C-alpha positions as CSV (number, residue, x, y, z in Angstrom):
1,M,31.8,31.9,-2.5
2,N,29.9,29.4,-0.3
3,E,30.4,25.7,-1.1
4,I,27.4,24.1,-2.8
5,D,25.9,21.1,-1.0
6,P,26.0,18.1,-3.4
7,F,22.9,16.7,-1.8
8,K,20.9,19.8,-2.5
9,L,22.0,19.5,-6.1
10,F,20.9,15.9,-6.2
11,L,17.5,16.9,-4.9
12,E,17.1,19.7,-7.4
13,L,18.0,17.3,-10.2
14,Q,15.7,14.5,-9.0
15,L,12.7,16.8,-8.4
16,A,12.9,17.9,-12.1
17,L,12.6,14.3,-13.4
18,P,9.4,12.5,-14.3
19,R,10.6,9.4,-12.4
20,N,13.2,9.0,-9.7
21,A,14.6,5.7,-11.2
22,P,14.5,4.0,-14.5
23,G,11.0,2.7,-15.3
24,S,7.7,3.5,-16.8
25,A,3.9,3.0,-16.3
26,R,4.1,0.2,-18.7
27,A,6.8,-1.6,-16.7
28,T,4.9,-1.1,-13.5
29,R,1.8,-2.7,-15.1
30,E,3.8,-5.6,-16.5
31,A,5.4,-6.3,-13.1
32,F,2.0,-6.1,-11.4
33,S,0.7,-8.7,-13.9
34,L,3.1,-11.3,-12.4
35,L,1.1,-11.4,-9.2
36,P,-1.8,-13.8,-8.6
37,A,-5.1,-12.2,-7.5
38,L,-4.8,-9.9,-4.6
39,P,-7.6,-9.3,-2.0
40,P,-10.5,-7.1,-3.2
41,R,-9.1,-4.1,-1.3
42,P,-5.4,-4.8,-0.7
43,E,-3.2,-2.8,1.6
44,I,-0.1,-1.8,-0.4
45,A,3.1,-0.1,0.7
46,D,5.2,1.8,-1.9
47,L,8.6,2.1,-0.2
48,G,11.1,4.7,-1.4
49,C,8.3,6.2,-3.5
50,G,10.0,9.4,-4.6
51,Q,7.5,11.6,-6.3
52,G,5.1,8.6,-6.6
53,A,4.9,7.9,-10.3
54,E,4.4,4.2,-9.7
55,A,2.0,4.9,-6.8
56,F,-0.5,6.5,-9.1
57,E,-0.2,3.6,-11.5
58,L,-0.8,1.1,-8.6
59,L,-4.0,3.1,-7.7
60,R,-5.3,2.3,-11.2
61,L,-4.3,-1.4,-11.0
62,A,-5.6,-2.2,-7.5
63,N,-8.8,-1.1,-5.7
64,G,-7.0,-0.7,-2.4
65,R,-5.0,1.8,-0.4
66,I,-1.4,2.8,-1.2
67,T,0.8,3.9,1.7
68,A,3.6,5.9,-0.1
69,V,6.8,6.3,2.0
70,D,9.9,8.3,1.4
71,L,12.5,10.0,3.6
72,F,12.6,13.3,1.7
73,E,9.9,15.8,2.3
74,P,10.2,17.6,-1.1
75,F,9.3,14.4,-2.9
76,L,6.3,13.8,-0.7
77,E,5.1,17.4,-1.2
78,K,5.1,16.9,-5.0
79,L,3.3,13.6,-4.5
80,A,0.7,15.1,-2.3
81,E,0.2,18.1,-4.7
82,R,-0.5,15.6,-7.5
83,A,-2.9,13.7,-5.4
84,E,-4.9,16.8,-4.6
85,R,-4.9,17.9,-8.3
86,E,-6.2,14.5,-9.3
87,G,-8.7,14.2,-6.4
88,V,-7.2,11.1,-4.8
89,P,-8.7,10.8,-1.3
90,E,-6.6,9.8,1.8
91,T,-8.7,6.6,1.9
92,R,-6.8,5.5,-1.3
93,L,-3.4,7.2,-0.8
94,R,-1.6,7.8,2.5
95,V,1.6,9.8,2.3
96,L,4.1,9.1,5.0
97,R,7.6,10.4,5.7
98,G,9.7,7.6,7.0
99,D,13.0,5.8,6.9
100,M,12.9,2.4,5.0
101,N,15.3,1.1,7.6
102,D,12.9,1.8,10.5
103,L,9.3,1.7,9.4
104,P,6.4,2.4,11.8
105,F,4.2,-0.5,10.6
106,H,2.6,-3.4,12.3
107,D,3.5,-7.0,11.6
108,G,1.4,-8.4,8.8
109,E,0.0,-5.0,7.8
110,F,0.3,-5.3,4.0
111,D,-0.8,-7.6,1.2
112,L,1.9,-6.1,-1.1
113,I,5.1,-4.2,-0.7
114,W,6.2,-2.4,-3.8
115,S,9.6,-0.6,-4.3
116,E,11.1,0.7,-7.6
117,G,14.8,1.4,-7.6
118,A,15.1,2.0,-3.8
119,I,16.0,-1.2,-2.0
120,Y,19.6,-0.8,-2.9
121,L,19.8,1.8,-0.1
122,L,19.5,-1.1,2.4
123,G,20.9,-3.8,0.2
124,F,18.7,-6.3,-1.6
125,E,18.7,-9.2,1.0
126,E,18.8,-6.9,4.0
127,G,15.9,-4.9,2.8
128,L,13.8,-8.0,2.1
129,R,14.6,-9.3,5.6
130,L,13.6,-6.0,7.2
131,W,10.3,-5.7,5.3
132,R,9.2,-9.3,5.4
133,R,7.5,-9.0,8.8
134,F,5.2,-6.2,7.5
135,L,3.7,-8.7,4.9
136,K,0.8,-10.9,5.7
137,P,1.6,-14.6,5.5
138,G,1.6,-15.4,1.8
139,G,1.8,-11.6,0.9
140,F,3.9,-10.3,-2.0
141,A,6.8,-8.1,-2.6
142,V,7.6,-6.6,-6.0
143,L,10.9,-4.7,-6.3
144,S,13.1,-3.4,-9.1
145,E,16.8,-3.8,-8.4
146,L,19.9,-2.9,-10.3
147,T,21.3,-6.2,-11.4
148,W,24.3,-7.6,-13.3
149,L,23.0,-9.3,-16.5
150,T,26.4,-10.9,-17.3
151,D,28.9,-12.9,-15.4
152,A,31.8,-11.1,-17.1
153,P,31.2,-7.4,-17.1
154,S,33.7,-5.1,-18.8
155,P,36.4,-3.6,-16.6
156,E,34.9,-0.1,-17.0
157,A,31.5,-1.1,-15.8
158,A,32.9,-3.4,-13.1
159,V,35.1,-0.6,-11.6
160,F,32.2,2.0,-11.7
161,W,29.7,-0.2,-10.0
162,E,32.2,-1.6,-7.5
163,D,32.5,1.9,-6.2
164,A,28.8,3.1,-6.7
165,Y,27.0,-0.1,-5.7
166,P,29.4,-2.9,-4.5
167,G,26.5,-5.1,-3.4
168,M,25.0,-5.4,-6.8
169,G,24.0,-9.0,-7.5
170,S,23.2,-11.1,-10.5
171,V,19.8,-12.5,-11.4
172,A,20.9,-15.8,-9.9
173,S,22.4,-14.4,-6.7
174,N,19.4,-12.2,-6.1
175,G,17.1,-15.2,-6.4
176,E,19.2,-17.0,-3.8
177,A,19.2,-13.9,-1.5
178,A,15.4,-13.7,-1.7
179,A,15.1,-17.4,-0.7
180,R,17.4,-16.8,2.3
181,A,15.3,-13.8,3.3
182,G,12.1,-16.0,3.4
183,Y,10.6,-15.5,-0.1
184,R,9.7,-17.6,-3.1
185,L,10.4,-16.1,-6.6
186,I,7.2,-16.1,-8.7
187,G,8.5,-14.1,-11.7
188,R,10.9,-11.5,-12.9
189,I,11.2,-9.0,-15.8
190,V,14.2,-7.2,-17.1
191,L,13.5,-3.5,-17.7
192,P,14.0,-2.7,-21.4
193,T,16.9,-0.4,-22.2
194,E,14.6,2.3,-23.7
195,E,12.9,2.7,-20.3
196,W,16.1,4.0,-18.8
197,W,16.0,6.9,-21.3
198,Q,12.6,8.4,-21.8
199,D,11.7,9.4,-18.3
200,Y,15.1,9.2,-16.6
201,Y,18.4,9.7,-18.4
202,M,17.1,12.0,-21.2
203,P,15.5,14.5,-18.9
204,M,18.4,14.1,-16.5
205,R,20.8,15.1,-19.2
206,A,18.7,18.1,-20.1
207,K,18.5,19.2,-16.5
208,L,22.2,18.8,-16.0
209,A,22.9,21.1,-18.9
210,G,20.8,23.8,-17.2
211,M,22.4,23.2,-13.8
212,R,25.9,23.6,-15.3
213,R,24.8,27.0,-16.7
214,T,23.5,28.0,-13.2
215,Y,26.2,26.6,-11.0
216,G,29.2,26.2,-13.3
217,E,31.3,23.1,-13.8
218,L,31.2,20.8,-10.7
219,P,32.6,17.3,-10.1
220,V,29.2,16.0,-9.1
221,F,27.8,16.9,-12.5
222,D,30.7,15.0,-14.2
223,E,29.9,12.0,-12.1
224,M,26.3,12.0,-13.1
225,E,27.2,12.4,-16.8
226,R,29.7,9.5,-16.4
227,E,26.9,7.2,-15.3
228,I,24.8,8.1,-18.3
229,C,27.8,7.6,-20.7
230,L,28.6,4.2,-19.1
231,F,25.0,3.0,-19.7
232,E,25.3,4.1,-23.4
233,R,28.3,1.8,-23.7
234,H,27.3,-1.1,-21.5
235,A,23.5,-1.3,-21.4
236,D,23.7,-5.1,-22.2
237,E,25.8,-5.8,-19.0
238,Y,23.5,-4.5,-16.3
239,G,19.9,-3.2,-15.8
240,Y,16.9,-3.0,-13.5
241,V,15.1,-6.3,-12.9
242,F,11.7,-6.5,-11.4
243,Y,11.5,-9.4,-8.9
244,A,8.0,-10.6,-7.9
245,L,8.2,-12.5,-4.6
246,R,5.9,-14.3,-2.2
247,R,6.5,-14.5,1.5
248,D,6.9,-18.1,2.4
């Protein structure tokens, strides 16, 4: 029997979810409300957009153009299919396959950079440094980032995230990192616990059950379930935080 590629399993799982990170349309709107007034037709980049759930909410919130960027073509195909169904023109939504570490944009191209649950792939401070030049002077970045909410996490949570995301910071350390990267913090919001469940962990658990029936018991499925169980026990210790930042 051929070995099953864990990355293909990851893609299959993620493509079945309503969102590709914890969040909601409500959370996107609340984070957007932290911003001062944008230009009448802002240029916005949604980096690590996945299937674009937040991109479509941003289209409703801002009368500008969204450039939605992700590395994985299957996500972008689903995003483009939705745009076609909903009649969104390319003048409002541009879909681009690209690496967040090597973006093909001009300096000062955007009024706002948005990214939900994706900057961890670069590291919070490094991602902010890399993306800063693409913002106009005084432009904004809004990002959700997995963050410690306690200075004394339980051993179980600490061991898990030391392996899964060793660079995870606290609210305070992320604020300091943003300042070092050339930004001023203008607001932040902690994502409510329930918004991990409705569009992310609950459908993930259901999809995992189906994948176990299809592929059998695999270690990758156990690891995904372990993450969900950890959050059930320690949701008060870590979470996603939206940081609204202004380029100095």
